[in-house]
């Protein structure tokens, strides 16, 4: 499923020893290779956009404004009328986006590239050992939009070291002084976020043996270790200056299986306590994960979802947030809420809010799934359509594209009337969505055929009629799945061995 607000776990486990202690220009850094053709099949090239029954002919100024608004969304593309070529490619383990610069991380070196040409803008040996963790690694688990935040990189070895690149300059390299067992990750706005809990996990082998012999018996909540909670703190990544601290009180877990994890032996199990809480960051939010202490916080430390609430918080267009109740545990779930970035509730809507994956920058209603797909402007319902929507893939000035379990459907933005429908493979995961001025472009991932393994395909659909414009398989790479993101309106593809721009 596509979800702009998905959090991305950063692998910061100790794996290598950090090395190097000074920035260095890498004169022998790999140079991007130039245009290479993907073998795609162009089915139809271009369509005429129809608005209100007449042809729309944009002036140069109008087109420029529309393009600028679309590109500002972060999932908006420049025109891709046919199956794309590879414009440039460079060796890299993974890539991240910073202020419309494509950052390729390879070994201990991070290189900034111009998205249009691949020209190297800067290069630093970060001195953090092999493949440090730099921001959200969109090449594997992320869905990070290009941001102007400084690039914060962490070593994968203890003691953790940090390096910061801001506006193309290496501004910091330092060793972090953290308590044993603390979890750390790059946070919003050039920060580091640290989570530290109290208490040790307890061995639950005997308890689980007993549970195995009694079908349907749930663990006693009192046997789940409760601790003093977890402290979450943010610091400036460059100076280490404290920014904020929050203490999360633990929630009594009523289903101990949620906290069970494997021990060191094959038959050894235990309940994981809050002392092993981990911290993640993505989409300008901070998430803490741990038994009884999982929570979501804003960039300034405001608690948006309390431990035990089961609520999910995701970004919405217009610098807003959606907070949805936990439908799995609530007997009668309450309404969802639209928040500002400081956590203030602006209004409520009935049902689960779906965050659009891509827009053209013209704004978006609030979409709610509640047996049907409903569109709201604040608390005023605009329309309701009999669509069992699981995702809202795209919103433009004229069309809303929703995905069900078996199809994608184009709806009139003003009325909700269905314009077109296209079947999709039920086993396909629609992992990314983008729009240009006329097309919806989807990255579908399918692993239903064990013999073929994981296959991925880019498909462009006409926004107004749903017809397939072109389709193209994504070349395989050594990573478990190729990722496609956007920098400056261009698709950035990373596969575990290279980072490329295609258009």
PDB file of N, CA and C in Angstrom, residues 43-139:
ATOM      1  N   UNK A  43       2.602   2.277 -25.479  1.00  0.00           N
ATOM      2  CA  UNK A  43       1.312   1.848 -26.009  1.00  0.00           C
ATOM      3  C   UNK A  43       0.600   2.992 -26.703  1.00  0.00           C
ATOM      4  N   UNK A  44       0.487   4.124 -26.032  1.00  0.00           N
ATOM      5  CA  UNK A  44      -0.103   5.313 -26.624  1.00  0.00           C
ATOM      6  C   UNK A  44       0.698   6.491 -26.146  1.00  0.00           C
ATOM      7  N   UNK A  45       0.911   7.461 -26.965  1.00  0.00           N
ATOM      8  CA  UNK A  45       1.689   8.629 -26.576  1.00  0.00           C
ATOM      9  C   UNK A  45       0.787   9.848 -26.574  1.00  0.00           C
ATOM     10  N   UNK A  46       0.537  10.388 -25.354  1.00  0.00           N
ATOM     11  CA  UNK A  46      -0.155  11.659 -25.240  1.00  0.00           C
ATOM     12  C   UNK A  46      -1.654  11.573 -25.401  1.00  0.00           C
ATOM     13  N   UNK A  47      -2.343  12.513 -24.736  1.00  0.00           N
ATOM     14  CA  UNK A  47      -3.773  12.658 -24.890  1.00  0.00           C
ATOM     15  C   UNK A  47      -4.100  14.131 -24.840  1.00  0.00           C
ATOM     16  N   UNK A  48      -5.351  14.456 -25.210  1.00  0.00           N
ATOM     17  CA  UNK A  48      -5.824  15.823 -25.118  1.00  0.00           C
ATOM     18  C   UNK A  48      -6.626  15.951 -23.835  1.00  0.00           C
ATOM     19  N   UNK A  49      -6.298  16.919 -23.012  1.00  0.00           N
ATOM     20  CA  UNK A  49      -7.026  17.115 -21.777  1.00  0.00           C
ATOM     21  C   UNK A  49      -8.312  17.869 -22.042  1.00  0.00           C
ATOM     22  N   UNK A  50      -9.429  17.359 -21.523  1.00  0.00           N
ATOM     23  CA  UNK A  50     -10.723  17.979 -21.710  1.00  0.00           C
ATOM     24  C   UNK A  50     -11.228  18.472 -20.373  1.00  0.00           C
ATOM     25  N   UNK A  51     -11.613  19.727 -20.294  1.00  0.00           N
ATOM     26  CA  UNK A  51     -12.133  20.302 -19.065  1.00  0.00           C
ATOM     27  C   UNK A  51     -13.465  20.970 -19.393  1.00  0.00           C
ATOM     28  N   UNK A  52     -14.518  20.571 -18.685  1.00  0.00           N
ATOM     29  CA  UNK A  52     -15.827  21.198 -18.874  1.00  0.00           C
ATOM     30  C   UNK A  52     -16.324  21.110 -20.298  1.00  0.00           C
ATOM     31  N   UNK A  53     -15.938  20.051 -21.021  1.00  0.00           N
ATOM     32  CA  UNK A  53     -16.451  19.847 -22.366  1.00  0.00           C
ATOM     33  C   UNK A  53     -15.673  20.573 -23.438  1.00  0.00           C
ATOM     34  N   UNK A  54     -14.637  21.351 -23.074  1.00  0.00           N
ATOM     35  CA  UNK A  54     -13.875  22.082 -24.085  1.00  0.00           C
ATOM     36  C   UNK A  54     -12.403  21.793 -23.964  1.00  0.00           C
ATOM     37  N   UNK A  55     -11.662  22.101 -25.005  1.00  0.00           N
ATOM     38  CA  UNK A  55     -10.221  21.900 -24.969  1.00  0.00           C
ATOM     39  C   UNK A  55      -9.581  22.979 -24.124  1.00  0.00           C
ATOM     40  N   UNK A  56      -8.593  22.527 -23.317  1.00  0.00           N
ATOM     41  CA  UNK A  56      -7.869  23.476 -22.492  1.00  0.00           C
ATOM     42  C   UNK A  56      -6.507  23.735 -23.127  1.00  0.00           C
ATOM     43  N   UNK A  57      -6.247  24.974 -23.500  1.00  0.00           N
ATOM     44  CA  UNK A  57      -4.960  25.337 -24.075  1.00  0.00           C
ATOM     45  C   UNK A  57      -4.274  26.298 -23.116  1.00  0.00           C
ATOM     46  N   UNK A  58      -3.260  25.809 -22.402  1.00  0.00           N
ATOM     47  CA  UNK A  58      -2.611  26.641 -21.390  1.00  0.00           C
ATOM     48  C   UNK A  58      -1.608  27.568 -22.024  1.00  0.00           C
ATOM     49  N   UNK A  59      -1.523  28.784 -21.503  1.00  0.00           N
ATOM     50  CA  UNK A  59      -0.459  29.685 -21.927  1.00  0.00           C
ATOM     51  C   UNK A  59       0.838  29.231 -21.297  1.00  0.00           C
ATOM     52  N   UNK A  60       1.944  29.807 -21.790  1.00  0.00           N
ATOM     53  CA  UNK A  60       3.232  29.443 -21.235  1.00  0.00           C
ATOM     54  C   UNK A  60       3.321  29.722 -19.754  1.00  0.00           C
ATOM     55  N   UNK A  61       2.781  30.860 -19.329  1.00  0.00           N
ATOM     56  CA  UNK A  61       2.835  31.209 -17.906  1.00  0.00           C
ATOM     57  C   UNK A  61       1.995  30.248 -17.083  1.00  0.00           C
ATOM     58  N   UNK A  62       0.784  29.929 -17.559  1.00  0.00           N
ATOM     59  CA  UNK A  62      -0.088  29.003 -16.849  1.00  0.00           C
ATOM     60  C   UNK A  62       0.556  27.628 -16.730  1.00  0.00           C
ATOM     61  N   UNK A  63       1.164  27.176 -17.814  1.00  0.00           N
ATOM     62  CA  UNK A  63       1.818  25.870 -17.780  1.00  0.00           C
ATOM     63  C   UNK A  63       2.984  25.860 -16.800  1.00  0.00           C
ATOM     64  N   UNK A  64       3.743  26.937 -16.770  1.00  0.00           N
ATOM     65  CA  UNK A  64       4.868  27.017 -15.835  1.00  0.00           C
ATOM     66  C   UNK A  64       4.387  26.997 -14.394  1.00  0.00           C
ATOM     67  N   UNK A  65       3.301  27.721 -14.129  1.00  0.00           N
ATOM     68  CA  UNK A  65       2.764  27.732 -12.767  1.00  0.00           C
ATOM     69  C   UNK A  65       2.245  26.353 -12.370  1.00  0.00           C
ATOM     70  N   UNK A  66       1.544  25.700 -13.312  1.00  0.00           N
ATOM     71  CA  UNK A  66       1.009  24.370 -13.027  1.00  0.00           C
ATOM     72  C   UNK A  66       2.135  23.378 -12.775  1.00  0.00           C
ATOM     73  N   UNK A  67       3.205  23.476 -13.578  1.00  0.00           N
ATOM     74  CA  UNK A  67       4.337  22.572 -13.391  1.00  0.00           C
ATOM     75  C   UNK A  67       5.007  22.823 -12.048  1.00  0.00           C
ATOM     76  N   UNK A  68       5.194  24.081 -11.696  1.00  0.00           N
ATOM     77  CA  UNK A  68       5.833  24.409 -10.420  1.00  0.00           C
ATOM     78  C   UNK A  68       5.014  23.884  -9.246  1.00  0.00           C
ATOM     79  N   UNK A  69       3.684  24.030  -9.319  1.00  0.00           N
ATOM     80  CA  UNK A  69       2.827  23.537  -8.234  1.00  0.00           C
ATOM     81  C   UNK A  69       2.892  22.019  -8.142  1.00  0.00           C
ATOM     82  N   UNK A  70       2.912  21.353  -9.299  1.00  0.00           N
ATOM     83  CA  UNK A  70       2.959  19.891  -9.303  1.00  0.00           C
ATOM     84  C   UNK A  70       4.281  19.386  -8.739  1.00  0.00           C
ATOM     85  N   UNK A  71       5.392  20.012  -9.132  1.00  0.00           N
ATOM     86  CA  UNK A  71       6.694  19.576  -8.664  1.00  0.00           C
ATOM     87  C   UNK A  71       6.871  19.835  -7.174  1.00  0.00           C
ATOM     88  N   UNK A  72       6.196  20.863  -6.658  1.00  0.00           N
ATOM     89  CA  UNK A  72       6.318  21.176  -5.225  1.00  0.00           C
ATOM     90  C   UNK A  72       5.690  20.105  -4.356  1.00  0.00           C
ATOM     91  N   UNK A  73       4.803  19.286  -4.925  1.00  0.00           N
ATOM     92  CA  UNK A  73       4.142  18.247  -4.134  1.00  0.00           C
ATOM     93  C   UNK A  73       5.107  17.181  -3.664  1.00  0.00           C
ATOM     94  N   UNK A  74       6.147  16.916  -4.418  1.00  0.00           N
ATOM     95  CA  UNK A  74       7.099  15.873  -4.042  1.00  0.00           C
ATOM     96  C   UNK A  74       6.868  14.555  -4.746  1.00  0.00           C
ATOM     97  N   UNK A  75       5.646  14.329  -5.276  1.00  0.00           N
ATOM     98  CA  UNK A  75       5.376  13.169  -6.109  1.00  0.00           C
ATOM     99  C   UNK A  75       4.902  13.594  -7.493  1.00  0.00           C
ATOM    100  N   UNK A  76       5.120  14.865  -7.831  1.00  0.00           N
ATOM    101  CA  UNK A  76       4.772  15.376  -9.145  1.00  0.00           C
ATOM    102  C   UNK A  76       5.954  15.310 -10.088  1.00  0.00           C
ATOM    103  N   UNK A  77       5.687  14.910 -11.331  1.00  0.00           N
ATOM    104  CA  UNK A  77       6.742  14.705 -12.316  1.00  0.00           C
ATOM    105  C   UNK A  77       6.665  15.721 -13.440  1.00  0.00           C
ATOM    106  N   UNK A  78       7.810  15.951 -14.074  1.00  0.00           N
ATOM    107  CA  UNK A  78       7.820  16.578 -15.381  1.00  0.00           C
ATOM    108  C   UNK A  78       7.164  15.604 -16.369  1.00  0.00           C
ATOM    109  N   UNK A  79       6.885  16.062 -17.543  1.00  0.00           N
ATOM    110  CA  UNK A  79       6.136  15.233 -18.492  1.00  0.00           C
ATOM    111  C   UNK A  79       6.882  13.946 -18.832  1.00  0.00           C
ATOM    112  N   UNK A  80       6.158  12.810 -18.744  1.00  0.00           N
ATOM    113  CA  UNK A  80       6.723  11.505 -19.109  1.00  0.00           C
ATOM    114  C   UNK A  80       5.759  10.861 -20.112  1.00  0.00           C
ATOM    115  N   UNK A  81       5.768  11.318 -21.369  1.00  0.00           N
ATOM    116  CA  UNK A  81       4.784  10.839 -22.345  1.00  0.00           C
ATOM    117  C   UNK A  81       5.034   9.423 -22.835  1.00  0.00           C
ATOM    118  N   UNK A  82       6.249   8.897 -22.641  1.00  0.00           N
ATOM    119  CA  UNK A  82       6.548   7.543 -23.095  1.00  0.00           C
ATOM    120  C   UNK A  82       7.473   6.880 -22.097  1.00  0.00           C
ATOM    121  N   UNK A  83       7.662   5.568 -22.260  1.00  0.00           N
ATOM    122  CA  UNK A  83       8.501   4.809 -21.335  1.00  0.00           C
ATOM    123  C   UNK A  83       9.871   5.475 -21.192  1.00  0.00           C
ATOM    124  N   UNK A  84      10.330   5.684 -19.972  1.00  0.00           N
ATOM    125  CA  UNK A  84      11.518   6.511 -19.755  1.00  0.00           C
ATOM    126  C   UNK A  84      12.834   5.812 -20.055  1.00  0.00           C
ATOM    127  N   UNK A  85      13.843   6.632 -20.350  1.00  0.00           N
ATOM    128  CA  UNK A  85      15.230   6.188 -20.484  1.00  0.00           C
ATOM    129  C   UNK A  85      15.989   6.511 -19.200  1.00  0.00           C
ATOM    130  N   UNK A  86      17.102   5.818 -19.007  1.00  0.00           N
ATOM    131  CA  UNK A  86      18.022   6.179 -17.933  1.00  0.00           C
ATOM    132  C   UNK A  86      18.893   7.338 -18.421  1.00  0.00           C
ATOM    133  N   UNK A  87      18.802   8.470 -17.736  1.00  0.00           N
ATOM    134  CA  UNK A  87      19.568   9.657 -18.119  1.00  0.00           C
ATOM    135  C   UNK A  87      20.968   9.594 -17.544  1.00  0.00           C
ATOM    136  N   UNK A  88      21.078   9.198 -16.285  1.00  0.00           N
ATOM    137  CA  UNK A  88      22.397   8.993 -15.681  1.00  0.00           C
ATOM    138  C   UNK A  88      22.292   8.003 -14.539  1.00  0.00           C
ATOM    139  N   UNK A  89      23.426   7.393 -14.201  1.00  0.00           N
ATOM    140  CA  UNK A  89      23.446   6.380 -13.156  1.00  0.00           C
ATOM    141  C   UNK A  89      24.807   6.400 -12.482  1.00  0.00           C
ATOM    142  N   UNK A  90      24.821   6.118 -11.181  1.00  0.00           N
ATOM    143  CA  UNK A  90      26.083   6.096 -10.445  1.00  0.00           C
ATOM    144  C   UNK A  90      26.062   4.955  -9.435  1.00  0.00           C
ATOM    145  N   UNK A  91      27.204   4.298  -9.194  1.00  0.00           N
ATOM    146  CA  UNK A  91      27.232   3.219  -8.203  1.00  0.00           C
ATOM    147  C   UNK A  91      26.907   3.748  -6.809  1.00  0.00           C
ATOM    148  N   UNK A  92      26.042   3.041  -6.079  1.00  0.00           N
ATOM    149  CA  UNK A  92      25.690   3.441  -4.720  1.00  0.00           C
ATOM    150  C   UNK A  92      24.928   2.319  -4.054  1.00  0.00           C
ATOM    151  N   UNK A  93      25.133   2.207  -2.748  1.00  0.00           N
ATOM    152  CA  UNK A  93      24.373   1.231  -1.967  1.00  0.00           C
ATOM    153  C   UNK A  93      22.925   1.684  -1.819  1.00  0.00           C
ATOM    154  N   UNK A  94      22.719   2.970  -1.591  1.00  0.00           N
ATOM    155  CA  UNK A  94      21.376   3.524  -1.512  1.00  0.00           C
ATOM    156  C   UNK A  94      21.449   5.018  -1.740  1.00  0.00           C
ATOM    157  N   UNK A  95      20.287   5.683  -1.788  1.00  0.00           N
ATOM    158  CA  UNK A  95      20.249   7.119  -2.002  1.00  0.00           C
ATOM    159  C   UNK A  95      19.226   7.784  -1.116  1.00  0.00           C
ATOM    160  N   UNK A  96      19.422   9.053  -0.858  1.00  0.00           N
ATOM    161  CA  UNK A  96      18.453   9.884  -0.143  1.00  0.00           C
ATOM    162  C   UNK A  96      18.314  11.199  -0.912  1.00  0.00           C
ATOM    163  N   UNK A  97      17.228  11.913  -0.619  1.00  0.00           N
ATOM    164  CA  UNK A  97      16.967  13.183  -1.286  1.00  0.00           C
ATOM    165  C   UNK A  97      17.130  14.318  -0.294  1.00  0.00           C
ATOM    166  N   UNK A  98      17.831  15.370  -0.702  1.00  0.00           N
ATOM    167  CA  UNK A  98      17.984  16.546   0.138  1.00  0.00           C
ATOM    168  C   UNK A  98      17.923  17.787  -0.730  1.00  0.00           C
ATOM    169  N   UNK A  99      16.825  18.569  -0.562  1.00  0.00           N
ATOM    170  CA  UNK A  99      16.687  19.849  -1.238  1.00  0.00           C
ATOM    171  C   UNK A  99      16.901  19.701  -2.741  1.00  0.00           C
ATOM    172  N   UNK A 100      16.245  18.675  -3.319  1.00  0.00           N
ATOM    173  CA  UNK A 100      16.337  18.384  -4.748  1.00  0.00           C
ATOM    174  C   UNK A 100      17.762  18.090  -5.199  1.00  0.00           C
ATOM    175  N   UNK A 101      18.557  17.529  -4.288  1.00  0.00           N
ATOM    176  CA  UNK A 101      19.853  16.957  -4.618  1.00  0.00           C
ATOM    177  C   UNK A 101      19.754  15.461  -4.356  1.00  0.00           C
ATOM    178  N   UNK A 102      20.219  14.650  -5.284  1.00  0.00           N
ATOM    179  CA  UNK A 102      20.238  13.211  -5.105  1.00  0.00           C
ATOM    180  C   UNK A 102      21.556  12.843  -4.415  1.00  0.00           C
ATOM    181  N   UNK A 103      21.456  12.313  -3.207  1.00  0.00           N
ATOM    182  CA  UNK A 103      22.637  11.934  -2.443  1.00  0.00           C
ATOM    183  C   UNK A 103      22.834  10.429  -2.572  1.00  0.00           C
ATOM    184  N   UNK A 104      23.959  10.022  -3.154  1.00  0.00           N
ATOM    185  CA  UNK A 104      24.299   8.616  -3.313  1.00  0.00           C
ATOM    186  C   UNK A 104      25.305   8.238  -2.229  1.00  0.00           C
ATOM    187  N   UNK A 105      24.992   7.182  -1.473  1.00  0.00           N
ATOM    188  CA  UNK A 105      25.871   6.717  -0.397  1.00  0.00           C
ATOM    189  C   UNK A 105      26.472   5.393  -0.823  1.00  0.00           C
ATOM    190  N   UNK A 106      27.796   5.356  -0.881  1.00  0.00           N
ATOM    191  CA  UNK A 106      28.506   4.167  -1.337  1.00  0.00           C
ATOM    192  C   UNK A 106      29.724   3.970  -0.461  1.00  0.00           C
ATOM    193  N   UNK A 107      29.747   2.881   0.310  1.00  0.00           N
ATOM    194  CA  UNK A 107      30.835   2.699   1.269  1.00  0.00           C
ATOM    195  C   UNK A 107      30.768   3.764   2.344  1.00  0.00           C
ATOM    196  N   UNK A 108      31.861   4.470   2.555  1.00  0.00           N
ATOM    197  CA  UNK A 108      31.892   5.542   3.555  1.00  0.00           C
ATOM    198  C   UNK A 108      31.708   6.919   2.932  1.00  0.00           C
ATOM    199  N   UNK A 109      31.447   6.964   1.613  1.00  0.00           N
ATOM    200  CA  UNK A 109      31.401   8.226   0.885  1.00  0.00           C
ATOM    201  C   UNK A 109      29.956   8.597   0.547  1.00  0.00           C
ATOM    202  N   UNK A 110      29.612   9.860   0.743  1.00  0.00           N
ATOM    203  CA  UNK A 110      28.328  10.406   0.298  1.00  0.00           C
ATOM    204  C   UNK A 110      28.600  11.441  -0.784  1.00  0.00           C
ATOM    205  N   UNK A 111      27.850  11.344  -1.908  1.00  0.00           N
ATOM    206  CA  UNK A 111      28.035  12.264  -3.021  1.00  0.00           C
ATOM    207  C   UNK A 111      26.706  12.912  -3.373  1.00  0.00           C
ATOM    208  N   UNK A 112      26.718  14.213  -3.562  1.00  0.00           N
ATOM    209  CA  UNK A 112      25.534  14.937  -4.002  1.00  0.00           C
ATOM    210  C   UNK A 112      25.561  15.122  -5.502  1.00  0.00           C
ATOM    211  N   UNK A 113      24.437  14.791  -6.177  1.00  0.00           N
ATOM    212  CA  UNK A 113      24.367  14.869  -7.633  1.00  0.00           C
ATOM    213  C   UNK A 113      23.212  15.769  -8.067  1.00  0.00           C
ATOM    214  N   UNK A 114      23.447  16.508  -9.150  1.00  0.00           N
ATOM    215  CA  UNK A 114      22.382  17.271  -9.777  1.00  0.00           C
ATOM    216  C   UNK A 114      21.410  16.289 -10.423  1.00  0.00           C
ATOM    217  N   UNK A 115      20.097  16.373 -10.076  1.00  0.00           N
ATOM    218  CA  UNK A 115      19.167  15.393 -10.624  1.00  0.00           C
ATOM    219  C   UNK A 115      19.053  15.435 -12.144  1.00  0.00           C
ATOM    220  N   UNK A 116      19.245  16.595 -12.755  1.00  0.00           N
ATOM    221  CA  UNK A 116      19.047  16.715 -14.198  1.00  0.00           C
ATOM    222  C   UNK A 116      20.201  16.111 -14.984  1.00  0.00           C
ATOM    223  N   UNK A 117      21.417  16.323 -14.529  1.00  0.00           N
ATOM    224  CA  UNK A 117      22.588  15.934 -15.314  1.00  0.00           C
ATOM    225  C   UNK A 117      23.427  14.843 -14.676  1.00  0.00           C
ATOM    226  N   UNK A 118      23.271  14.619 -13.381  1.00  0.00           N
ATOM    227  CA  UNK A 118      24.137  13.683 -12.666  1.00  0.00           C
ATOM    228  C   UNK A 118      25.452  14.285 -12.266  1.00  0.00           C
ATOM    229  N   UNK A 119      25.677  15.557 -12.582  1.00  0.00           N
ATOM    230  CA  UNK A 119      26.945  16.191 -12.223  1.00  0.00           C
ATOM    231  C   UNK A 119      27.154  16.130 -10.711  1.00  0.00           C
ATOM    232  N   UNK A 120      28.382  15.803 -10.319  1.00  0.00           N
ATOM    233  CA  UNK A 120      28.699  15.718  -8.894  1.00  0.00           C
ATOM    234  C   UNK A 120      28.839  17.123  -8.311  1.00  0.00           C
ATOM    235  N   UNK A 121      28.037  17.432  -7.317  1.00  0.00           N
ATOM    236  CA  UNK A 121      28.041  18.745  -6.683  1.00  0.00           C
ATOM    237  C   UNK A 121      28.969  18.799  -5.490  1.00  0.00           C
ATOM    238  N   UNK A 122      29.082  17.693  -4.783  1.00  0.00           N
ATOM    239  CA  UNK A 122      29.997  17.596  -3.647  1.00  0.00           C
ATOM    240  C   UNK A 122      30.218  16.123  -3.305  1.00  0.00           C
ATOM    241  N   UNK A 123      31.300  15.848  -2.599  1.00  0.00           N
ATOM    242  CA  UNK A 123      31.617  14.480  -2.206  1.00  0.00           C
ATOM    243  C   UNK A 123      32.436  14.516  -0.920  1.00  0.00           C
ATOM    244  N   UNK A 124      32.047  13.670   0.061  1.00  0.00           N
ATOM    245  CA  UNK A 124      32.765  13.613   1.329  1.00  0.00           C
ATOM    246  C   UNK A 124      32.902  12.173   1.786  1.00  0.00           C
ATOM    247  N   UNK A 125      34.106  11.865   2.292  1.00  0.00           N
ATOM    248  CA  UNK A 125      34.254  10.649   3.078  1.00  0.00           C
ATOM    249  C   UNK A 125      33.782  11.006   4.482  1.00  0.00           C
ATOM    250  N   UNK A 126      32.690  10.410   4.911  1.00  0.00           N
ATOM    251  CA  UNK A 126      32.063  10.801   6.166  1.00  0.00           C
ATOM    252  C   UNK A 126      32.810  10.306   7.397  1.00  0.00           C
ATOM    253  N   UNK A 127      33.756   9.384   7.203  1.00  0.00           N
ATOM    254  CA  UNK A 127      34.502   8.882   8.340  1.00  0.00           C
ATOM    255  C   UNK A 127      33.662   8.069   9.298  1.00  0.00           C
ATOM    256  N   UNK A 128      32.615   7.408   8.783  1.00  0.00           N
ATOM    257  CA  UNK A 128      31.687   6.665   9.643  1.00  0.00           C
ATOM    258  C   UNK A 128      31.699   5.168   9.361  1.00  0.00           C
ATOM    259  N   UNK A 129      32.694   4.690   8.626  1.00  0.00           N
ATOM    260  CA  UNK A 129      32.707   3.281   8.276  1.00  0.00           C
ATOM    261  C   UNK A 129      31.835   2.997   7.067  1.00  0.00           C
ATOM    262  N   UNK A 130      31.637   1.704   6.787  1.00  0.00           N
ATOM    263  CA  UNK A 130      30.908   1.296   5.591  1.00  0.00           C
ATOM    264  C   UNK A 130      29.411   1.572   5.705  1.00  0.00           C
ATOM    265  N   UNK A 131      28.860   2.156   4.651  1.00  0.00           N
ATOM    266  CA  UNK A 131      27.418   2.342   4.493  1.00  0.00           C
ATOM    267  C   UNK A 131      26.736   2.883   5.738  1.00  0.00           C
ATOM    268  N   UNK A 132      27.104   4.087   6.153  1.00  0.00           N
ATOM    269  CA  UNK A 132      26.412   4.693   7.292  1.00  0.00           C
ATOM    270  C   UNK A 132      24.940   4.907   6.983  1.00  0.00           C
ATOM    271  N   UNK A 133      24.154   5.114   8.026  1.00  0.00           N
ATOM    272  CA  UNK A 133      22.726   5.358   7.869  1.00  0.00           C
ATOM    273  C   UNK A 133      22.502   6.856   7.746  1.00  0.00           C
ATOM    274  N   UNK A 134      22.072   7.297   6.585  1.00  0.00           N
ATOM    275  CA  UNK A 134      21.906   8.735   6.316  1.00  0.00           C
ATOM    276  C   UNK A 134      20.431   9.052   6.110  1.00  0.00           C
ATOM    277  N   UNK A 135      19.813   9.640   7.100  1.00  0.00           N
ATOM    278  CA  UNK A 135      18.412   9.995   6.963  1.00  0.00           C
ATOM    279  C   UNK A 135      17.574   8.761   6.724  1.00  0.00           C
ATOM    280  N   UNK A 136      16.538   8.891   5.914  1.00  0.00           N
ATOM    281  CA  UNK A 136      15.674   7.773   5.572  1.00  0.00           C
ATOM    282  C   UNK A 136      16.179   7.141   4.292  1.00  0.00           C
ATOM    283  N   UNK A 137      16.510   5.860   4.356  1.00  0.00           N
ATOM    284  CA  UNK A 137      17.059   5.179   3.186  1.00  0.00           C
ATOM    285  C   UNK A 137      15.907   4.770   2.276  1.00  0.00           C
ATOM    286  N   UNK A 138      15.501   5.669   1.373  1.00  0.00           N
ATOM    287  CA  UNK A 138      14.312   5.409   0.581  1.00  0.00           C
ATOM    288  C   UNK A 138      14.494   4.230  -0.350  1.00  0.00           C
ATOM    289  N   UNK A 139      15.735   3.808  -0.569  1.00  0.00           N
ATOM    290  CA  UNK A 139      15.965   2.709  -1.487  1.00  0.00           C
ATOM    291  C   UNK A 139      15.467   1.374  -0.981  1.00  0.00           C
TER     292      UNK A 139
END
